[in-house]
Amino acid sequence: YRGQLVLRMNGEKVREYPFSLTVHPFELDEAKDWGRGAYISKFLDEKEVTNLIENGHNQVSWWTSGGYSIKLQGDQVTADFSSYTEYLNMLDRAGMKGPHAVFLGGDSPKLVNEILRLLGRKGISNGRDQAYRSQYVSSDLSPPFESYLIRVLEQYHQQMKAAGHGDILSVLLDEPDHKPGPERLNWYNTLYAMVEKQIPELPTMGVFYHEGDEKKLSHHHAVWSTNRPSIELSNACKKANRKLFTYHGGFQFYDAPGKFRFSIGIIPWVYDAAGTFYWAIWNHSDEERAKDDIFLPDQFGGQSTTIARAPLGSSYGPLSTLIHKGFREAVDDARYIKTLEKRIEGAMGTKLEKKAIQHKKWLLDIKSTLRKKMVVRGGHVRNHKERVGFHFAISSLEFKGMDGKTCNLENLEAFSDFMRADVTKRILDLLP
């Protein structure tokens, strides 16, 4: 199909764009077993969730210092997470089923601090500041702290299950192997040992990124999240029967759509990641929503955000931004690959088996080569056009397509185009 897109202003034609549209006789797989979404500072409204879904997201995370209530009545501790369950119900209505992730602790252990406050003890503030490192050593986690912590987490998990989200991933402290070390990690090890022993059914997510982490604490968590995926971490996850998530930083609303396409569409596939988060959507409170409206330059105060928010209750918005379109395109890249993998699986034992084996070998060659050669830092390729340690630049890697033409990794967006086009040809080649 061919047509013209005409832009007019005040009735006069400003520009005309020709376009062509090709419809293939197959349906893309939804890749539902791969979660993907953003780290988000606060709750979104339903229109914003719908916008995320339309742009390839199927899960969210959030971190907050409030929104729940923990009270002490005599020697009994009670916890109310109804604000979370209400939010989850809204996500369900919008069609975003998760599994989602909630940061009960970020730079500082927010939920733990609430319990320490009830006990009249000092909490941990400025959690990553070297100047405050002694607070981890002096933190009082003696009885009855452990029993209170476990009771709060039990009530939290029960309320999440009652809302249909017993699989929600909980982060007790973000990046515990970050500075100040080793105090921060030692404190976290003590805390997490309580959780692992007393409430092992609670799905937790560990957010780590240092090399060698596969030998540390991560194997206790249901999910490992890293911005440094590697063949070692991927294999360690499989050995421990845990899921690997990747996370990717540096997203800005004004970034070109293709900037992070390879990072989201290809890297998680290479390392068999079950989920992917990017950093981040920073949204202000409802009273300060104007700071998230990029069309109000005098008031805009957003950081790295992918949503152009509209005033609360307005009839328009939110608007998708450039990077959002790139995220959706990257998700579609992964869906094309998933569609081909399922076509290959379905062709085994049929007259198309010989072709399926050839296509499977092509996919595995790309995946295994990138697993061995690629170095990822911050969720993006580090050794693209320069050596990193003993790793050579992957820009020189070259792969041959179904038509015999080759494509290297000099331009990562162009390689994503190459993958999409060649995967499409191979899907068509396996149609009955």
Short mmCIF file of C-alpha atoms in Angstrom, two decimals:
data_model
loop_
_atom_site.label_atom_id
_atom_site.label_comp_id
_atom_site.label_asym_id
_atom_site.label_seq_id
_atom_site.Cartn_x
_atom_site.Cartn_y
_atom_site.Cartn_z
CA TYR A 1 0.00 0.00 0.00
CA ARG A 2 1.31 3.46 -0.86
CA GLY A 3 0.11 6.90 0.15
CA GLN A 4 0.98 10.46 1.09
CA LEU A 5 1.00 12.13 4.47
CA VAL A 6 0.23 15.82 4.08
CA LEU A 7 0.86 18.38 6.83
CA ARG A 8 -1.18 21.59 6.64
CA MET A 9 -1.09 24.78 8.67
CA ASN A 10 -3.93 27.30 8.39
CA GLY A 11 -5.20 25.38 5.38
CA GLU A 12 -1.92 25.57 3.47
CA LYS A 13 0.21 22.52 2.72
CA VAL A 14 3.50 22.70 4.60
CA ARG A 15 5.07 19.38 3.74
CA GLU A 16 4.24 16.09 2.10
CA TYR A 17 5.67 12.69 3.00
CA PRO A 18 5.28 9.59 0.82
CA PHE A 19 4.95 6.28 2.65
CA SER A 20 4.46 2.62 1.86
CA LEU A 21 2.87 -0.04 4.03
CA THR A 22 3.42 -3.79 3.71
CA VAL A 23 1.06 -6.24 5.42
CA HIS A 24 2.51 -9.72 6.06
CA PRO A 25 0.35 -12.85 6.48
CA PHE A 26 1.35 -13.55 10.08
CA GLU A 27 0.65 -12.16 13.53
CA LEU A 28 3.42 -11.00 15.84
CA ASP A 29 3.85 -12.86 19.10
CA GLU A 30 3.12 -10.66 22.13
CA ALA A 31 6.25 -11.89 23.97
CA LYS A 32 4.21 -11.95 27.18
CA ASP A 33 6.91 -13.90 29.01
CA TRP A 34 9.24 -10.89 28.67
CA GLY A 35 8.34 -8.08 31.05
CA ARG A 36 9.34 -4.55 30.01
CA GLY A 37 8.73 -1.17 31.51
CA ALA A 38 10.13 1.85 33.30
CA TYR A 39 11.38 2.66 36.75
CA ILE A 40 8.80 5.24 37.85
CA SER A 41 8.96 7.52 40.85
CA LYS A 42 5.23 7.78 41.65
CA PHE A 43 1.87 6.33 40.67
CA LEU A 44 0.59 7.04 37.16
CA ASP A 45 -2.99 7.80 36.20
CA GLU A 46 -4.98 5.46 33.95
CA LYS A 47 -4.46 7.51 30.77
CA GLU A 48 -0.72 7.43 31.33
CA VAL A 49 -0.79 3.66 31.85
CA THR A 50 -2.73 3.27 28.61
CA ASN A 51 -0.09 5.37 26.88
CA LEU A 52 2.63 3.07 28.19
CA ILE A 53 0.78 -0.02 26.98
CA GLU A 54 0.38 1.52 23.53
CA ASN A 55 4.13 2.03 23.49
CA GLY A 56 5.14 -1.52 24.29
CA HIS A 57 5.20 -1.57 28.12
CA ASN A 58 3.59 -4.41 30.06
CA GLN A 59 4.87 -3.78 33.60
CA VAL A 60 5.71 -0.88 35.89
CA SER A 61 7.73 -0.29 39.00
CA TRP A 62 7.44 2.46 41.54
CA TRP A 63 9.23 3.76 44.58
CA THR A 64 7.68 5.91 47.24
CA SER A 65 8.32 7.06 50.78
CA GLY A 66 4.65 6.92 51.64
CA GLY A 67 1.42 5.41 50.44
CA TYR A 68 1.21 2.76 53.12
CA SER A 69 0.61 2.77 56.86
CA ILE A 70 2.45 0.83 59.57
CA LYS A 71 1.14 1.12 63.12
CA LEU A 72 1.99 -0.36 66.48
CA GLN A 73 -0.90 -1.29 68.78
CA GLY A 74 0.48 -2.68 72.00
CA ASP A 75 3.01 -5.26 70.88
CA GLN A 76 1.16 -5.93 67.60
CA VAL A 77 2.25 -4.31 64.35
CA THR A 78 -0.29 -3.77 61.58
CA ALA A 79 0.31 -2.70 58.01
CA ASP A 80 -2.08 -1.26 55.44
CA PHE A 81 -1.01 -1.30 51.77
CA SER A 82 -4.43 -0.49 50.34
CA SER A 83 -2.98 2.34 48.24
CA TYR A 84 -0.84 -0.27 46.48
CA THR A 85 -3.72 -2.67 45.89
CA GLU A 86 -5.90 0.17 44.53
CA TYR A 87 -3.11 1.07 42.11
CA LEU A 88 -2.73 -2.57 41.06
CA ASN A 89 -6.47 -2.81 40.45
CA MET A 90 -6.24 0.21 38.15
CA LEU A 91 -3.31 -1.36 36.29
CA ASP A 92 -5.40 -4.50 35.83
CA ARG A 93 -8.34 -2.51 34.45
CA ALA A 94 -6.02 -0.81 31.97
CA GLY A 95 -4.66 -4.17 30.84
CA MET A 96 -1.19 -4.04 32.38
CA LYS A 97 -0.88 -7.28 34.31
CA GLY A 98 2.80 -7.26 35.32
CA PRO A 99 4.51 -8.76 37.24
CA HIS A 100 5.28 -5.34 38.65
CA ALA A 101 8.05 -4.25 41.02
CA VAL A 102 7.93 -2.03 44.07
CA PHE A 103 10.93 -0.46 45.78
CA LEU A 104 10.29 -0.75 49.51
CA GLY A 105 13.78 0.64 49.86
CA GLY A 106 15.80 2.85 47.54
CA ASP A 107 18.93 4.78 48.45
CA SER A 108 17.69 4.39 52.03
CA PRO A 109 15.60 1.48 53.42
CA LYS A 110 12.28 3.30 53.66
CA LEU A 111 10.08 0.49 54.95
CA VAL A 112 12.72 -0.60 57.47
CA ASN A 113 13.02 3.00 58.64
CA GLU A 114 9.28 3.06 59.39
CA ILE A 115 9.66 0.02 61.64
CA LEU A 116 12.74 1.46 63.36
CA ARG A 117 10.80 4.68 63.97
CA LEU A 118 8.00 2.73 65.68
CA LEU A 119 10.62 1.16 67.95
CA GLY A 120 12.08 4.55 68.79
CA ARG A 121 15.32 3.74 67.00
CA LYS A 122 17.36 5.68 64.48
CA GLY A 123 16.74 5.01 60.82
CA ILE A 124 19.18 5.19 57.95
CA SER A 125 19.19 8.40 55.92
CA ASN A 126 21.41 9.55 53.07
CA GLY A 127 21.94 5.86 52.47
CA ARG A 128 24.66 6.19 49.81
CA ASP A 129 26.64 9.00 51.40
CA GLN A 130 30.11 7.98 52.53
CA ALA A 131 29.87 10.47 55.39
CA TYR A 132 26.99 8.46 56.88
CA ARG A 133 28.59 5.02 56.62
CA SER A 134 28.74 4.53 60.40
CA GLN A 135 24.91 4.45 60.62
CA TYR A 136 24.90 0.97 59.05
CA VAL A 137 27.23 -0.36 61.74
CA SER A 138 25.26 1.26 64.58
CA SER A 139 21.82 0.34 63.18
CA ASP A 140 19.88 -1.53 65.87
CA LEU A 141 18.18 -4.60 64.38
CA SER A 142 17.90 -6.44 67.70
CA PRO A 143 14.57 -7.99 68.84
CA PRO A 144 11.75 -7.29 68.38
CA PHE A 145 12.80 -5.73 65.04
CA GLU A 146 12.90 -9.03 63.13
CA SER A 147 9.46 -10.16 64.26
CA TYR A 148 8.00 -6.75 63.34
CA LEU A 149 9.68 -6.77 59.93
CA ILE A 150 8.44 -10.23 59.08
CA ARG A 151 4.90 -9.47 60.28
CA VAL A 152 4.79 -6.33 58.09
CA LEU A 153 6.08 -8.23 55.04
CA GLU A 154 3.61 -11.07 55.65
CA GLN A 155 0.70 -8.61 55.69
CA TYR A 156 2.10 -6.86 52.64
CA HIS A 157 2.38 -10.13 50.71
CA GLN A 158 -1.08 -11.28 51.81
CA GLN A 159 -2.62 -8.03 50.59
CA MET A 160 -0.76 -8.26 47.26
CA LYS A 161 -1.97 -11.86 46.78
CA ALA A 162 -5.54 -10.87 47.62
CA ALA A 163 -5.31 -8.29 44.83
CA GLY A 164 -4.13 -10.99 42.41
CA HIS A 165 -0.48 -9.90 42.48
CA GLY A 166 1.32 -12.40 44.67
CA ASP A 167 4.08 -12.34 42.07
CA ILE A 168 4.93 -8.67 42.65
CA LEU A 169 8.68 -8.19 42.96
CA SER A 170 9.86 -6.43 46.10
CA VAL A 171 13.14 -4.54 46.47
CA LEU A 172 14.19 -4.07 50.08
CA LEU A 173 17.17 -1.83 49.28
CA ASP A 174 18.34 -0.58 45.91
CA GLU A 175 21.86 -1.62 44.87
CA PRO A 176 23.10 -2.78 48.29
CA ASP A 177 26.61 -3.34 46.90
CA HIS A 178 26.85 0.40 46.16
CA LYS A 179 28.82 2.79 48.37
CA PRO A 180 29.35 3.07 51.24
CA GLY A 181 30.95 -0.33 51.17
CA PRO A 182 31.29 -2.75 52.74
CA GLU A 183 28.97 -1.37 55.44
CA ARG A 184 25.89 -1.06 53.18
CA LEU A 185 26.15 -4.61 51.84
CA ASN A 186 26.94 -6.14 55.23
CA TRP A 187 23.86 -4.45 56.72
CA TYR A 188 21.74 -5.69 53.82
CA ASN A 189 23.04 -9.24 54.23
CA THR A 190 21.89 -9.18 57.85
CA LEU A 191 18.47 -7.82 56.89
CA TYR A 192 17.93 -10.14 53.97
CA ALA A 193 18.91 -13.22 55.98
CA MET A 194 15.88 -12.51 58.17
CA VAL A 195 13.57 -12.28 55.15
CA GLU A 196 14.97 -15.32 53.39
CA LYS A 197 14.58 -17.47 56.51
CA GLN A 198 11.22 -16.24 57.75
CA ILE A 199 9.25 -15.47 54.58
CA PRO A 200 10.88 -17.30 51.65
CA GLU A 201 7.64 -17.16 49.64
CA LEU A 202 8.02 -13.38 49.15
CA PRO A 203 9.39 -12.78 45.62
CA THR A 204 12.27 -10.34 45.94
CA MET A 205 14.38 -8.58 43.35
CA GLY A 206 18.03 -7.85 43.87
CA VAL A 207 19.41 -4.87 41.97
CA PHE A 208 23.12 -5.28 41.46
CA TYR A 209 25.61 -4.34 38.80
CA HIS A 210 29.16 -5.19 39.88
CA GLU A 211 31.19 -7.89 38.16
CA GLY A 212 31.49 -11.07 40.17
CA ASP A 213 28.00 -10.64 41.58
CA GLU A 214 27.10 -14.15 40.44
CA LYS A 215 29.23 -15.32 43.39
CA LYS A 216 27.55 -13.05 45.93
CA LEU A 217 24.06 -12.60 47.36
CA SER A 218 22.00 -12.44 44.19
CA HIS A 219 21.22 -16.12 43.95
CA HIS A 220 18.86 -15.77 46.92
CA HIS A 221 16.52 -13.46 45.01
CA ALA A 222 13.74 -14.56 42.66
CA VAL A 223 14.97 -11.96 40.15
CA TRP A 224 18.42 -10.49 39.57
CA SER A 225 18.39 -7.09 37.92
CA THR A 226 21.59 -5.79 36.40
CA ASN A 227 22.78 -3.11 34.01
CA ARG A 228 25.86 -5.23 33.33
CA PRO A 229 24.41 -8.43 31.88
CA SER A 230 27.04 -10.98 30.93
CA ILE A 231 27.32 -14.60 29.91
CA GLU A 232 28.48 -15.40 33.45
CA LEU A 233 25.43 -13.77 35.07
CA SER A 234 23.09 -15.37 32.55
CA ASN A 235 24.51 -18.83 33.21
CA ALA A 236 24.52 -18.27 36.98
CA CYS A 237 20.81 -17.35 36.83
CA LYS A 238 19.97 -20.52 34.94
CA LYS A 239 22.00 -22.63 37.36
CA ALA A 240 20.22 -21.09 40.36
CA ASN A 241 16.81 -21.32 38.61
CA ARG A 242 16.36 -17.57 38.93
CA LYS A 243 15.23 -14.93 36.44
CA LEU A 244 17.53 -12.29 34.98
CA PHE A 245 16.28 -8.74 34.38
CA THR A 246 18.27 -6.09 32.56
CA TYR A 247 18.01 -2.40 33.24
CA HIS A 248 19.10 0.46 31.02
CA GLY A 249 19.95 4.03 31.99
CA GLY A 250 20.15 7.40 30.33
CA PHE A 251 16.68 7.70 28.77
CA GLN A 252 15.64 11.28 27.96
CA PHE A 253 12.35 12.33 26.38
CA TYR A 254 14.14 14.11 23.51
CA ASP A 255 16.39 11.19 22.49
CA ALA A 256 16.12 10.02 18.89
CA PRO A 257 13.85 6.98 18.57
CA GLY A 258 16.65 4.71 17.39
CA LYS A 259 19.19 5.65 20.08
CA PHE A 260 18.42 2.79 22.46
CA ARG A 261 16.69 0.42 20.04
CA PHE A 262 19.50 -2.14 20.11
CA SER A 263 19.76 -1.89 23.91
CA ILE A 264 16.08 -2.75 24.49
CA GLY A 265 15.31 -4.94 21.47
CA ILE A 266 18.48 -7.04 21.23
CA ILE A 267 20.48 -7.04 24.49
CA PRO A 268 17.77 -8.67 26.70
CA TRP A 269 17.30 -11.38 24.04
CA VAL A 270 21.04 -12.08 23.90
CA TYR A 271 21.15 -12.82 27.63
CA ASP A 272 17.74 -14.57 27.87
CA ALA A 273 16.38 -11.86 30.16
CA ALA A 274 12.89 -12.40 31.55
CA GLY A 275 12.38 -8.69 32.12
CA THR A 276 13.72 -5.25 31.27
CA PHE A 277 13.45 -1.89 33.00
CA TYR A 278 14.79 1.48 31.87
CA TRP A 279 15.72 4.54 33.91
CA ALA A 280 13.41 6.34 34.33
CA ILE A 281 10.13 8.22 34.48
CA TRP A 282 10.38 10.90 37.12
CA ASN A 283 6.87 12.21 37.67
CA HIS A 284 5.95 14.95 40.09
CA SER A 285 2.99 14.94 42.45
CA ASP A 286 -0.42 15.92 41.07
CA GLU A 287 0.01 19.42 42.52
CA GLU A 288 3.18 19.88 40.44
CA ARG A 289 2.21 18.16 37.20
CA ALA A 290 3.03 21.29 35.19
CA LYS A 291 6.70 20.50 35.81
CA ASP A 292 6.26 17.37 33.67
CA ASP A 293 4.64 19.19 30.74
CA ILE A 294 7.35 19.74 28.12
CA PHE A 295 5.08 22.25 26.35
CA LEU A 296 5.31 24.62 29.32
CA PRO A 297 9.01 25.53 29.13
CA ASP A 298 8.76 28.17 31.85
CA GLN A 299 7.52 25.57 34.33
CA PHE A 300 9.04 22.33 33.03
CA GLY A 301 11.36 20.80 35.60
CA GLY A 302 11.41 17.17 34.50
CA GLN A 303 14.46 14.99 34.59
CA SER A 304 14.79 11.83 32.53
CA THR A 305 11.18 11.25 31.55
CA THR A 306 9.45 9.56 28.65
CA ILE A 307 5.97 10.94 29.22
CA ALA A 308 4.81 14.47 28.40
CA ARG A 309 2.18 14.75 31.12
CA ALA A 310 -0.94 16.85 30.80
CA PRO A 311 -2.69 18.79 33.58
CA LEU A 312 -4.76 16.58 35.87
CA GLY A 313 -8.25 16.01 34.48
CA SER A 314 -7.46 17.54 31.10
CA SER A 315 -9.10 16.19 27.95
CA TYR A 316 -5.76 15.76 26.19
CA GLY A 317 -2.52 13.94 26.86
CA PRO A 318 -0.33 12.44 27.82
CA LEU A 319 1.70 12.73 24.63
CA SER A 320 4.18 10.10 23.55
CA THR A 321 7.68 11.47 23.20
CA LEU A 322 10.41 10.55 20.74
CA ILE A 323 12.12 8.03 23.00
CA HIS A 324 8.78 6.35 23.66
CA LYS A 325 8.42 5.60 19.96
CA GLY A 326 11.90 4.16 19.95
CA PHE A 327 11.05 1.95 22.91
CA ARG A 328 7.99 0.58 21.13
CA GLU A 329 10.05 -0.10 17.99
CA ALA A 330 12.63 -1.96 20.09
CA VAL A 331 9.90 -4.05 21.71
CA ASP A 332 8.63 -4.94 18.25
CA ASP A 333 12.15 -6.05 17.29
CA ALA A 334 12.04 -8.52 20.18
CA ARG A 335 8.54 -9.64 19.21
CA TYR A 336 9.68 -10.42 15.67
CA ILE A 337 12.49 -12.57 17.07
CA LYS A 338 10.08 -14.34 19.44
CA THR A 339 7.70 -14.97 16.51
CA LEU A 340 10.52 -16.58 14.51
CA GLU A 341 11.61 -18.72 17.45
CA LYS A 342 8.08 -20.06 17.83
CA ARG A 343 7.80 -20.67 14.07
CA ILE A 344 11.03 -22.65 14.22
CA GLU A 345 9.75 -24.69 17.16
CA GLY A 346 6.46 -25.39 15.39
CA ALA A 347 8.20 -26.45 12.17
CA MET A 348 10.18 -29.24 13.79
CA GLY A 349 8.93 -32.65 12.68
CA THR A 350 7.28 -31.19 9.57
CA LYS A 351 8.38 -30.80 5.96
CA LEU A 352 9.75 -27.38 6.96
CA GLU A 353 12.15 -28.84 9.53
CA LYS A 354 15.27 -28.49 7.34
CA LYS A 355 14.60 -24.78 6.83
CA ALA A 356 13.79 -24.35 10.52
CA ILE A 357 17.13 -25.85 11.52
CA GLN A 358 18.95 -23.41 9.23
CA HIS A 359 17.09 -20.42 10.66
CA LYS A 360 17.69 -21.63 14.21
CA LYS A 361 21.42 -21.90 13.50
CA TRP A 362 21.43 -18.32 12.17
CA LEU A 363 19.76 -16.97 15.32
CA LEU A 364 22.02 -18.96 17.63
CA ASP A 365 25.12 -17.78 15.79
CA ILE A 366 24.18 -14.13 16.37
CA LYS A 367 23.20 -14.72 20.00
CA SER A 368 26.27 -16.78 20.93
CA THR A 369 28.66 -14.38 19.17
CA LEU A 370 27.24 -11.34 20.95
CA ARG A 371 27.21 -13.18 24.30
CA LYS A 372 30.93 -13.83 23.92
CA LYS A 373 32.01 -10.52 22.38
CA MET A 374 29.68 -7.83 23.73
CA VAL A 375 30.45 -5.80 26.88
CA VAL A 376 27.44 -4.05 28.44
CA ARG A 377 27.65 -1.19 30.93
CA GLY A 378 24.73 0.95 32.04
CA GLY A 379 22.50 -1.30 29.94
CA HIS A 380 24.22 -0.28 26.68
CA VAL A 381 27.05 -1.63 24.54
CA ARG A 382 30.35 -0.42 25.97
CA ASN A 383 32.78 -1.90 23.43
CA HIS A 384 31.03 -0.65 20.32
CA LYS A 385 33.80 1.20 18.50
CA GLU A 386 36.67 0.84 20.95
CA ARG A 387 38.35 -1.93 22.86
CA VAL A 388 37.45 -2.43 26.51
CA GLY A 389 40.13 -4.39 28.33
CA PHE A 390 40.66 -7.60 26.42
CA HIS A 391 37.42 -7.19 24.43
CA PHE A 392 37.58 -5.98 20.85
CA ALA A 393 35.16 -3.51 19.30
CA ILE A 394 32.01 -5.30 18.14
CA SER A 395 31.47 -2.78 15.34
CA SER A 396 33.66 -5.06 13.22
CA LEU A 397 31.36 -8.06 13.67
CA GLU A 398 29.51 -9.01 10.51
CA PHE A 399 26.52 -11.27 9.94
CA LYS A 400 25.07 -12.59 6.70
CA GLY A 401 21.38 -12.33 5.92
CA MET A 402 19.10 -14.75 4.13
CA ASP A 403 19.73 -13.02 0.78
CA GLY A 404 23.50 -13.31 1.19
CA LYS A 405 24.03 -9.64 2.01
CA THR A 406 26.00 -8.81 5.15
CA CYS A 407 25.59 -6.22 7.90
CA ASN A 408 28.08 -5.21 10.55
CA LEU A 409 27.52 -3.47 13.88
CA GLU A 410 29.08 -0.15 12.90
CA ASN A 411 25.61 1.40 13.28
CA LEU A 412 23.53 -0.36 15.94
CA GLU A 413 20.23 1.09 14.72
CA ALA A 414 21.00 -0.08 11.16
CA PHE A 415 21.78 -3.53 12.55
CA SER A 416 18.38 -3.57 14.27
CA ASP A 417 16.81 -2.75 10.88
CA PHE A 418 18.80 -5.59 9.33
CA MET A 419 17.64 -8.03 12.02
CA ARG A 420 14.00 -6.99 11.63
CA ALA A 421 14.06 -7.39 7.85
CA ASP A 422 15.88 -10.72 7.87
CA VAL A 423 13.79 -12.18 10.69
CA THR A 424 10.69 -11.22 8.68
CA LYS A 425 11.99 -13.09 5.62
CA ARG A 426 12.67 -16.18 7.73
CA ILE A 427 9.20 -16.07 9.31
CA LEU A 428 7.68 -15.92 5.82
CA ASP A 429 9.92 -18.81 4.77
CA LEU A 430 8.36 -20.98 7.48
CA LEU A 431 4.74 -20.28 6.69
CA PRO A 432 2.77 -23.45 5.88
#
